[in-house]
mmCIF file of N, CA and C in Angstrom:
data_model
loop_
_atom_site.group_PDB
_atom_site.id
_atom_site.type_symbol
_atom_site.label_atom_id
_atom_site.label_comp_id
_atom_site.label_asym_id
_atom_site.label_seq_id
_atom_site.Cartn_x
_atom_site.Cartn_y
_atom_site.Cartn_z
ATOM 1 N N MET C 736 15.165 8.791 6.558
ATOM 2 C CA MET C 736 15.676 7.604 5.902
ATOM 3 C C MET C 736 15.957 7.959 4.445
ATOM 4 N N THR C 737 17.200 7.939 4.050
ATOM 5 C CA THR C 737 17.552 8.200 2.661
ATOM 6 C C THR C 737 17.710 6.872 1.957
ATOM 7 N N GLN C 738 16.960 6.705 0.891
ATOM 8 C CA GLN C 738 17.018 5.453 0.161
ATOM 9 C C GLN C 738 16.860 5.741 -1.316
ATOM 10 N N THR C 739 17.702 5.119 -2.122
ATOM 11 C CA THR C 739 17.591 5.249 -3.562
ATOM 12 C C THR C 739 16.692 4.132 -4.071
ATOM 13 N N LEU C 740 15.715 4.503 -4.876
ATOM 14 C CA LEU C 740 14.786 3.529 -5.426
ATOM 15 C C LEU C 740 15.184 3.180 -6.852
ATOM 16 N N ASP C 741 14.876 1.960 -7.253
ATOM 17 C CA ASP C 741 15.111 1.595 -8.645
ATOM 18 C C ASP C 741 14.015 2.215 -9.511
ATOM 19 N N ASP C 742 14.169 2.103 -10.824
ATOM 20 C CA ASP C 742 13.217 2.735 -11.746
ATOM 21 C C ASP C 742 11.785 2.253 -11.538
ATOM 22 N N GLU C 743 11.617 0.971 -11.280
ATOM 23 C CA GLU C 743 10.264 0.425 -11.109
ATOM 24 C C GLU C 743 9.597 0.975 -9.847
ATOM 25 N N ASP C 744 10.344 1.101 -8.768
ATOM 26 C CA ASP C 744 9.771 1.663 -7.543
ATOM 27 C C ASP C 744 9.541 3.164 -7.685
ATOM 28 N N ASN C 745 10.416 3.839 -8.408
ATOM 29 C CA ASN C 745 10.185 5.264 -8.688
ATOM 30 C C ASN C 745 8.892 5.459 -9.466
ATOM 31 N N LYS C 746 8.614 4.549 -10.394
ATOM 32 C CA LYS C 746 7.361 4.624 -11.152
ATOM 33 C C LYS C 746 6.167 4.511 -10.202
ATOM 34 N N LEU C 747 6.262 3.625 -9.217
ATOM 35 C CA LEU C 747 5.174 3.493 -8.246
ATOM 36 C C LEU C 747 4.997 4.777 -7.444
ATOM 37 N N VAL C 748 6.096 5.423 -7.080
ATOM 38 C CA VAL C 748 6.004 6.695 -6.354
ATOM 39 C C VAL C 748 5.273 7.725 -7.204
ATOM 40 N N VAL C 749 5.633 7.818 -8.480
ATOM 41 C CA VAL C 749 4.979 8.782 -9.382
ATOM 42 C C VAL C 749 3.485 8.479 -9.494
ATOM 43 N N LEU C 750 3.138 7.223 -9.656
ATOM 44 C CA LEU C 750 1.722 6.848 -9.770
ATOM 45 C C LEU C 750 0.955 7.152 -8.484
ATOM 46 N N ALA C 751 1.564 6.858 -7.345
ATOM 47 C CA ALA C 751 0.905 7.111 -6.058
ATOM 48 C C ALA C 751 0.721 8.605 -5.822
ATOM 49 N N ARG C 752 1.734 9.393 -6.145
ATOM 50 C CA ARG C 752 1.619 10.850 -6.000
ATOM 51 C C ARG C 752 0.520 11.392 -6.919
ATOM 52 N N GLY C 753 0.431 10.859 -8.121
ATOM 53 C CA GLY C 753 -0.599 11.298 -9.062
ATOM 54 C C GLY C 753 -1.993 10.967 -8.577
ATOM 55 N N ALA C 754 -2.179 9.752 -8.048
ATOM 56 C CA ALA C 754 -3.493 9.352 -7.538
ATOM 57 C C ALA C 754 -3.900 10.241 -6.372
ATOM 58 N N ARG C 755 -2.959 10.515 -5.506
ATOM 59 C CA ARG C 755 -3.212 11.378 -4.345
ATOM 60 C C ARG C 755 -3.599 12.784 -4.784
ATOM 61 N N ALA C 756 -2.874 13.322 -5.744
ATOM 62 C CA ALA C 756 -3.152 14.684 -6.219
ATOM 63 C C ALA C 756 -4.502 14.778 -6.928
ATOM 64 N N ARG C 757 -4.801 13.794 -7.790
ATOM 65 C CA ARG C 757 -6.077 13.825 -8.529
ATOM 66 C C ARG C 757 -7.269 13.780 -7.583
ATOM 67 N N ALA C 758 -7.177 12.938 -6.570
ATOM 68 C CA ALA C 758 -8.294 12.763 -5.647
ATOM 69 C C ALA C 758 -8.269 13.782 -4.501
ATOM 70 N N GLU C 759 -7.165 14.520 -4.393
ATOM 71 C CA GLU C 759 -7.001 15.494 -3.312
ATOM 72 C C GLU C 759 -7.242 14.850 -1.948
ATOM 73 N N THR C 760 -6.526 13.734 -1.727
ATOM 74 C CA THR C 760 -6.660 12.982 -0.480
ATOM 75 C C THR C 760 -5.344 12.995 0.289
ATOM 76 N N ALA C 761 -5.396 12.495 1.507
ATOM 77 C CA ALA C 761 -4.210 12.474 2.359
ATOM 78 C C ALA C 761 -3.142 11.523 1.838
ATOM 79 N N SER C 762 -3.551 10.397 1.275
ATOM 80 C CA SER C 762 -2.550 9.457 0.773
ATOM 81 C C SER C 762 -2.982 8.839 -0.546
ATOM 82 N N GLY C 763 -1.990 8.393 -1.259
ATOM 83 C CA GLY C 763 -2.189 7.660 -2.498
ATOM 84 C C GLY C 763 -1.250 6.478 -2.484
ATOM 85 N N ALA C 764 -1.517 5.505 -3.311
ATOM 86 C CA ALA C 764 -0.690 4.307 -3.320
ATOM 87 C C ALA C 764 -0.636 3.718 -4.714
ATOM 88 N N ALA C 765 0.356 2.878 -4.917
ATOM 89 C CA ALA C 765 0.467 2.131 -6.166
ATOM 90 C C ALA C 765 1.104 0.781 -5.860
ATOM 91 N N VAL C 766 0.696 -0.220 -6.599
ATOM 92 C CA VAL C 766 1.244 -1.567 -6.446
ATOM 93 C C VAL C 766 1.659 -2.095 -7.811
ATOM 94 N N ARG C 767 2.619 -3.013 -7.789
ATOM 95 C CA ARG C 767 3.069 -3.694 -9.007
ATOM 96 C C ARG C 767 2.818 -5.180 -8.805
ATOM 97 N N ASP C 768 2.093 -5.773 -9.763
ATOM 98 C CA ASP C 768 1.783 -7.194 -9.627
ATOM 99 C C ASP C 768 2.923 -8.056 -10.168
ATOM 100 N N GLY C 769 2.760 -9.339 -10.073
ATOM 101 C CA GLY C 769 3.793 -10.276 -10.494
ATOM 102 C C GLY C 769 4.096 -10.248 -11.972
ATOM 103 N N ASP C 770 3.204 -9.677 -12.777
ATOM 104 C CA ASP C 770 3.423 -9.552 -14.218
ATOM 105 C C ASP C 770 3.968 -8.179 -14.591
ATOM 106 N N GLY C 771 4.221 -7.323 -13.584
ATOM 107 C CA GLY C 771 4.753 -5.994 -13.838
ATOM 108 C C GLY C 771 3.703 -4.923 -14.097
ATOM 109 N N ARG C 772 2.428 -5.311 -14.057
ATOM 110 C CA ARG C 772 1.365 -4.310 -14.237
ATOM 111 C C ARG C 772 1.241 -3.479 -12.968
ATOM 112 N N THR C 773 0.859 -2.215 -13.138
ATOM 113 C CA THR C 773 0.746 -1.322 -11.998
ATOM 114 C C THR C 773 -0.689 -0.839 -11.829
ATOM 115 N N TYR C 774 -1.018 -0.570 -10.578
ATOM 116 C CA TYR C 774 -2.355 -0.105 -10.209
ATOM 117 C C TYR C 774 -2.189 0.974 -9.151
ATOM 118 N N ALA C 775 -2.980 2.017 -9.245
ATOM 119 C CA ALA C 775 -2.893 3.115 -8.286
ATOM 120 C C ALA C 775 -4.249 3.363 -7.651
ATOM 121 N N GLY C 776 -4.235 3.969 -6.486
ATOM 122 C CA GLY C 776 -5.472 4.301 -5.801
ATOM 123 C C GLY C 776 -5.250 5.403 -4.798
ATOM 124 N N ALA C 777 -6.322 6.039 -4.403
ATOM 125 C CA ALA C 777 -6.288 7.103 -3.398
ATOM 126 C C ALA C 777 -7.310 6.775 -2.321
ATOM 127 N N ASP C 778 -7.171 7.449 -1.193
ATOM 128 C CA ASP C 778 -8.109 7.245 -0.092
ATOM 129 C C ASP C 778 -9.546 7.456 -0.548
ATOM 130 N N VAL C 779 -10.443 6.650 -0.016
ATOM 131 C CA VAL C 779 -11.878 6.805 -0.244
ATOM 132 C C VAL C 779 -12.520 6.975 1.128
ATOM 133 N N GLU C 780 -13.205 8.079 1.309
ATOM 134 C CA GLU C 780 -13.860 8.332 2.594
ATOM 135 C C GLU C 780 -15.266 8.855 2.353
ATOM 136 N N THR C 781 -16.239 7.988 2.600
ATOM 137 C CA THR C 781 -17.643 8.379 2.581
ATOM 138 C C THR C 781 -18.252 7.936 3.905
ATOM 139 N N ARG C 782 -19.501 8.225 4.104
ATOM 140 C CA ARG C 782 -20.136 7.773 5.348
ATOM 141 C C ARG C 782 -20.147 6.262 5.449
ATOM 142 N N SER C 783 -20.293 5.573 4.333
ATOM 143 C CA SER C 783 -20.438 4.121 4.380
ATOM 144 C C SER C 783 -19.191 3.340 3.968
ATOM 145 N N LEU C 784 -18.134 4.035 3.537
ATOM 146 C CA LEU C 784 -16.948 3.323 3.059
ATOM 147 C C LEU C 784 -15.686 4.120 3.358
ATOM 148 N N GLN C 785 -14.741 3.476 4.015
ATOM 149 C CA GLN C 785 -13.440 4.090 4.275
ATOM 150 C C GLN C 785 -12.355 3.105 3.851
ATOM 151 N N LEU C 786 -11.578 3.509 2.855
ATOM 152 C CA LEU C 786 -10.466 2.692 2.365
ATOM 153 C C LEU C 786 -9.239 3.570 2.209
ATOM 154 N N THR C 787 -8.083 3.000 2.494
ATOM 155 C CA THR C 787 -6.847 3.729 2.229
ATOM 156 C C THR C 787 -6.503 3.571 0.746
ATOM 157 N N GLY C 788 -5.622 4.428 0.283
ATOM 158 C CA GLY C 788 -5.172 4.318 -1.104
ATOM 159 C C GLY C 788 -4.575 2.957 -1.399
ATOM 160 N N LEU C 789 -3.839 2.394 -0.434
ATOM 161 C CA LEU C 789 -3.252 1.064 -0.637
ATOM 162 C C LEU C 789 -4.339 0.004 -0.780
ATOM 163 N N GLN C 790 -5.369 0.088 0.045
ATOM 164 C CA GLN C 790 -6.466 -0.873 -0.073
ATOM 165 C C GLN C 790 -7.151 -0.757 -1.425
ATOM 166 N N VAL C 791 -7.333 0.461 -1.915
ATOM 167 C CA VAL C 791 -7.957 0.665 -3.228
ATOM 168 C C VAL C 791 -7.077 0.081 -4.330
ATOM 169 N N ALA C 792 -5.787 0.377 -4.296
ATOM 170 C CA ALA C 792 -4.878 -0.139 -5.327
ATOM 171 C C ALA C 792 -4.835 -1.660 -5.308
ATOM 172 N N LEU C 793 -4.771 -2.254 -4.127
ATOM 173 C CA LEU C 793 -4.749 -3.718 -4.025
ATOM 174 C C LEU C 793 -6.052 -4.330 -4.524
ATOM 175 N N ALA C 794 -7.183 -3.748 -4.138
ATOM 176 C CA ALA C 794 -8.476 -4.273 -4.581
ATOM 177 C C ALA C 794 -8.615 -4.175 -6.099
ATOM 178 N N THR C 795 -8.152 -3.076 -6.665
ATOM 179 C CA THR C 795 -8.205 -2.913 -8.119
ATOM 180 C C THR C 795 -7.350 -3.976 -8.801
ATOM 181 N N ALA C 796 -6.155 -4.195 -8.274
ATOM 182 C CA ALA C 796 -5.263 -5.209 -8.849
ATOM 183 C C ALA C 796 -5.857 -6.610 -8.721
ATOM 184 N N LEU C 797 -6.342 -6.931 -7.539
ATOM 185 C CA LEU C 797 -6.928 -8.258 -7.332
ATOM 186 C C LEU C 797 -8.160 -8.459 -8.198
ATOM 187 N N GLY C 798 -8.973 -7.419 -8.337
ATOM 188 C CA GLY C 798 -10.165 -7.493 -9.185
ATOM 189 C C GLY C 798 -9.829 -7.598 -10.664
ATOM 190 N N SER C 799 -8.593 -7.252 -11.009
ATOM 191 C CA SER C 799 -8.132 -7.360 -12.399
ATOM 192 C C SER C 799 -7.367 -8.647 -12.643
ATOM 193 N N GLY C 800 -7.315 -9.516 -11.647
ATOM 194 C CA GLY C 800 -6.692 -10.820 -11.828
ATOM 195 C C GLY C 800 -5.279 -10.966 -11.307
ATOM 196 N N ALA C 801 -4.756 -9.970 -10.607
ATOM 197 C CA ALA C 801 -3.410 -10.098 -10.049
ATOM 198 C C ALA C 801 -3.382 -11.237 -9.042
ATOM 199 N N ALA C 802 -2.358 -12.063 -9.139
ATOM 200 C CA ALA C 802 -2.233 -13.202 -8.233
ATOM 201 C C ALA C 802 -1.106 -13.021 -7.224
ATOM 202 N N GLU C 803 -0.199 -12.063 -7.500
ATOM 203 C CA GLU C 803 0.907 -11.799 -6.582
ATOM 204 C C GLU C 803 1.387 -10.374 -6.777
ATOM 205 N N PHE C 804 2.153 -9.889 -5.806
ATOM 206 C CA PHE C 804 2.667 -8.521 -5.854
ATOM 207 C C PHE C 804 4.167 -8.509 -5.673
ATOM 208 N N GLU C 805 4.814 -7.617 -6.444
ATOM 209 C CA GLU C 805 6.260 -7.428 -6.312
ATOM 210 C C GLU C 805 6.578 -6.335 -5.312
ATOM 211 N N GLY C 806 5.690 -5.355 -5.173
ATOM 212 C CA GLY C 806 5.940 -4.261 -4.239
ATOM 213 C C GLY C 806 4.820 -3.259 -4.247
ATOM 214 N N ALA C 807 4.887 -2.358 -3.272
ATOM 215 C CA ALA C 807 3.864 -1.322 -3.125
ATOM 216 C C ALA C 807 4.491 -0.060 -2.561
ATOM 217 N N VAL C 808 3.872 1.074 -2.874
ATOM 218 C CA VAL C 808 4.302 2.374 -2.356
ATOM 219 C C VAL C 808 3.083 3.108 -1.832
ATOM 220 N N VAL C 809 3.245 3.737 -0.689
ATOM 221 C CA VAL C 809 2.230 4.634 -0.137
ATOM 222 C C VAL C 809 2.869 6.006 -0.004
ATOM 223 N N VAL C 810 2.213 7.017 -0.544
ATOM 224 C CA VAL C 810 2.684 8.396 -0.423
ATOM 225 C C VAL C 810 1.722 9.135 0.495
ATOM 226 N N GLY C 811 2.263 9.726 1.549
ATOM 227 C CA GLY C 811 1.437 10.476 2.490
ATOM 228 C C GLY C 811 0.714 9.602 3.492
ATOM 229 N N GLY C 812 1.061 8.344 3.539
ATOM 230 C CA GLY C 812 0.426 7.423 4.472
ATOM 231 C C GLY C 812 1.403 6.942 5.527
ATOM 232 N N ARG C 813 1.084 5.795 6.106
ATOM 233 C CA ARG C 813 1.895 5.271 7.205
ATOM 234 C C ARG C 813 2.266 3.820 6.966
ATOM 235 N N ALA C 814 3.310 3.384 7.655
ATOM 236 C CA ALA C 814 3.782 2.006 7.517
ATOM 237 C C ALA C 814 2.791 0.992 8.078
ATOM 238 N N ASP C 815 1.886 1.424 8.939
ATOM 239 C CA ASP C 815 0.894 0.500 9.495
ATOM 240 C C ASP C 815 -0.445 0.588 8.759
ATOM 241 N N ASP C 816 -0.393 0.971 7.493
ATOM 242 C CA ASP C 816 -1.598 1.046 6.653
ATOM 243 C C ASP C 816 -2.357 -0.278 6.728
ATOM 244 N N PRO C 817 -3.680 -0.245 6.854
ATOM 245 C CA PRO C 817 -4.461 -1.477 6.912
ATOM 246 C C PRO C 817 -4.280 -2.382 5.684
ATOM 247 N N GLY C 818 -3.887 -1.807 4.559
ATOM 248 C CA GLY C 818 -3.658 -2.620 3.362
ATOM 249 C C GLY C 818 -2.428 -3.491 3.434
ATOM 250 N N LEU C 819 -1.528 -3.204 4.380
ATOM 251 C CA LEU C 819 -0.311 -4.005 4.510
ATOM 252 C C LEU C 819 -0.638 -5.472 4.773
ATOM 253 N N ALA C 820 -1.669 -5.730 5.560
ATOM 254 C CA ALA C 820 -2.065 -7.113 5.854
ATOM 255 C C ALA C 820 -2.456 -7.844 4.573
ATOM 256 N N THR C 821 -3.168 -7.174 3.692
ATOM 257 C CA THR C 821 -3.573 -7.797 2.426
ATOM 258 C C THR C 821 -2.364 -8.009 1.528
ATOM 259 N N LEU C 822 -1.500 -6.996 1.436
ATOM 260 C CA LEU C 822 -0.288 -7.133 0.625
ATOM 261 C C LEU C 822 0.495 -8.362 1.050
ATOM 262 N N HIS C 823 0.724 -8.520 2.356
ATOM 263 C CA HIS C 823 1.523 -9.643 2.840
ATOM 264 C C HIS C 823 0.750 -10.953 2.886
ATOM 265 N N GLU C 824 -0.568 -10.898 2.893
ATOM 266 C CA GLU C 824 -1.359 -12.134 2.768
ATOM 267 C C GLU C 824 -1.140 -12.746 1.390
ATOM 268 N N ILE C 825 -1.136 -11.894 0.367
ATOM 269 C CA ILE C 825 -0.987 -12.372 -1.012
ATOM 270 C C ILE C 825 0.482 -12.636 -1.341
ATOM 271 N N SER C 826 1.357 -11.737 -0.925
ATOM 272 C CA SER C 826 2.792 -11.844 -1.236
ATOM 273 C C SER C 826 3.603 -11.463 -0.002
ATOM 274 N N PRO C 827 3.900 -12.436 0.854
ATOM 275 C CA PRO C 827 4.563 -12.146 2.128
ATOM 276 C C PRO C 827 5.894 -11.399 2.012
ATOM 277 N N SER C 828 6.601 -11.552 0.913
ATOM 278 C CA SER C 828 7.908 -10.896 0.800
ATOM 279 C C SER C 828 7.864 -9.555 0.071
ATOM 280 N N ALA C 829 6.686 -9.122 -0.360
ATOM 281 C CA ALA C 829 6.582 -7.845 -1.084
ATOM 282 C C ALA C 829 6.827 -6.681 -0.131
ATOM 283 N N PRO C 830 7.752 -5.782 -0.464
ATOM 284 C CA PRO C 830 8.011 -4.642 0.411
ATOM 285 C C PRO C 830 6.960 -3.543 0.236
ATOM 286 N N LEU C 831 6.754 -2.792 1.303
ATOM 287 C CA LEU C 831 5.941 -1.584 1.258
ATOM 288 C C LEU C 831 6.880 -0.416 1.512
ATOM 289 N N ILE C 832 6.940 0.500 0.566
ATOM 290 C CA ILE C 832 7.743 1.703 0.706
ATOM 291 C C ILE C 832 6.806 2.843 1.048
ATOM 292 N N VAL C 833 7.139 3.597 2.082
ATOM 293 C CA VAL C 833 6.336 4.737 2.502
ATOM 294 C C VAL C 833 7.129 5.996 2.171
ATOM 295 N N ALA C 834 6.487 6.903 1.444
ATOM 296 C CA ALA C 834 7.137 8.151 1.044
ATOM 297 C C ALA C 834 6.297 9.337 1.509
ATOM 298 N N ASP C 835 6.979 10.481 1.667
ATOM 299 C CA ASP C 835 6.245 11.695 2.009
ATOM 300 C C ASP C 835 5.680 12.311 0.729
ATOM 301 N N GLY C 836 5.022 13.445 0.855
ATOM 302 C CA GLY C 836 4.362 14.076 -0.272
ATOM 303 C C GLY C 836 5.293 14.440 -1.418
ATOM 304 N N SER C 837 6.562 14.653 -1.110
ATOM 305 C CA SER C 837 7.540 14.990 -2.163
ATOM 306 C C SER C 837 8.080 13.741 -2.856
ATOM 307 N N GLY C 838 7.763 12.568 -2.312
ATOM 308 C CA GLY C 838 8.255 11.328 -2.888
ATOM 309 C C GLY C 838 9.489 10.774 -2.198
ATOM 310 N N ALA C 839 9.979 11.463 -1.168
ATOM 311 C CA ALA C 839 11.147 10.975 -0.419
ATOM 312 C C ALA C 839 10.752 9.823 0.489
ATOM 313 N N VAL C 840 11.546 8.780 0.466
ATOM 314 C CA VAL C 840 11.258 7.592 1.275
ATOM 315 C C VAL C 840 11.447 7.912 2.757
ATOM 316 N N VAL C 841 10.436 7.563 3.553
ATOM 317 C CA VAL C 841 10.513 7.765 4.998
ATOM 318 C C VAL C 841 10.491 6.471 5.779
ATOM 319 N N ASP C 842 10.068 5.377 5.133
ATOM 320 C CA ASP C 842 10.010 4.089 5.814
ATOM 321 C C ASP C 842 9.922 2.973 4.779
ATOM 322 N N ARG C 843 10.260 1.788 5.214
ATOM 323 C CA ARG C 843 10.144 0.607 4.357
ATOM 324 C C ARG C 843 9.778 -0.566 5.263
ATOM 325 N N VAL C 844 8.788 -1.339 4.820
ATOM 326 C CA VAL C 844 8.356 -2.498 5.587
ATOM 327 C C VAL C 844 8.582 -3.730 4.720
ATOM 328 N N ASP C 845 9.481 -4.571 5.165
ATOM 329 C CA ASP C 845 9.697 -5.855 4.500
ATOM 330 C C ASP C 845 9.011 -6.916 5.340
ATOM 331 N N SER C 846 8.883 -8.092 4.781
ATOM 332 C CA SER C 846 8.172 -9.161 5.506
ATOM 333 C C SER C 846 8.822 -9.498 6.817
#
């Protein structure tokens, strides 16, 4: 799937790739809230806690007072990420862009 992203979505790809690289995890994610603030996260896997990067980014945003989302990106993850349910619970029309490790878009999930 070849898709050109706007500057704001490209920023999310960069943030998600950075979170993934820093944590050395399979996937990273970034979200943009309704005020334009961005939050990034990477997979968390311990014996007692398993979260995807998208779930971490969403939880961080919600814990910081985000009330809505404009969009989200997952790098190295899948379109059926468990965080998608939370993204669409809060903002049903927010798209999820899925990119590979290089940042190329491989899927997009709209409401």
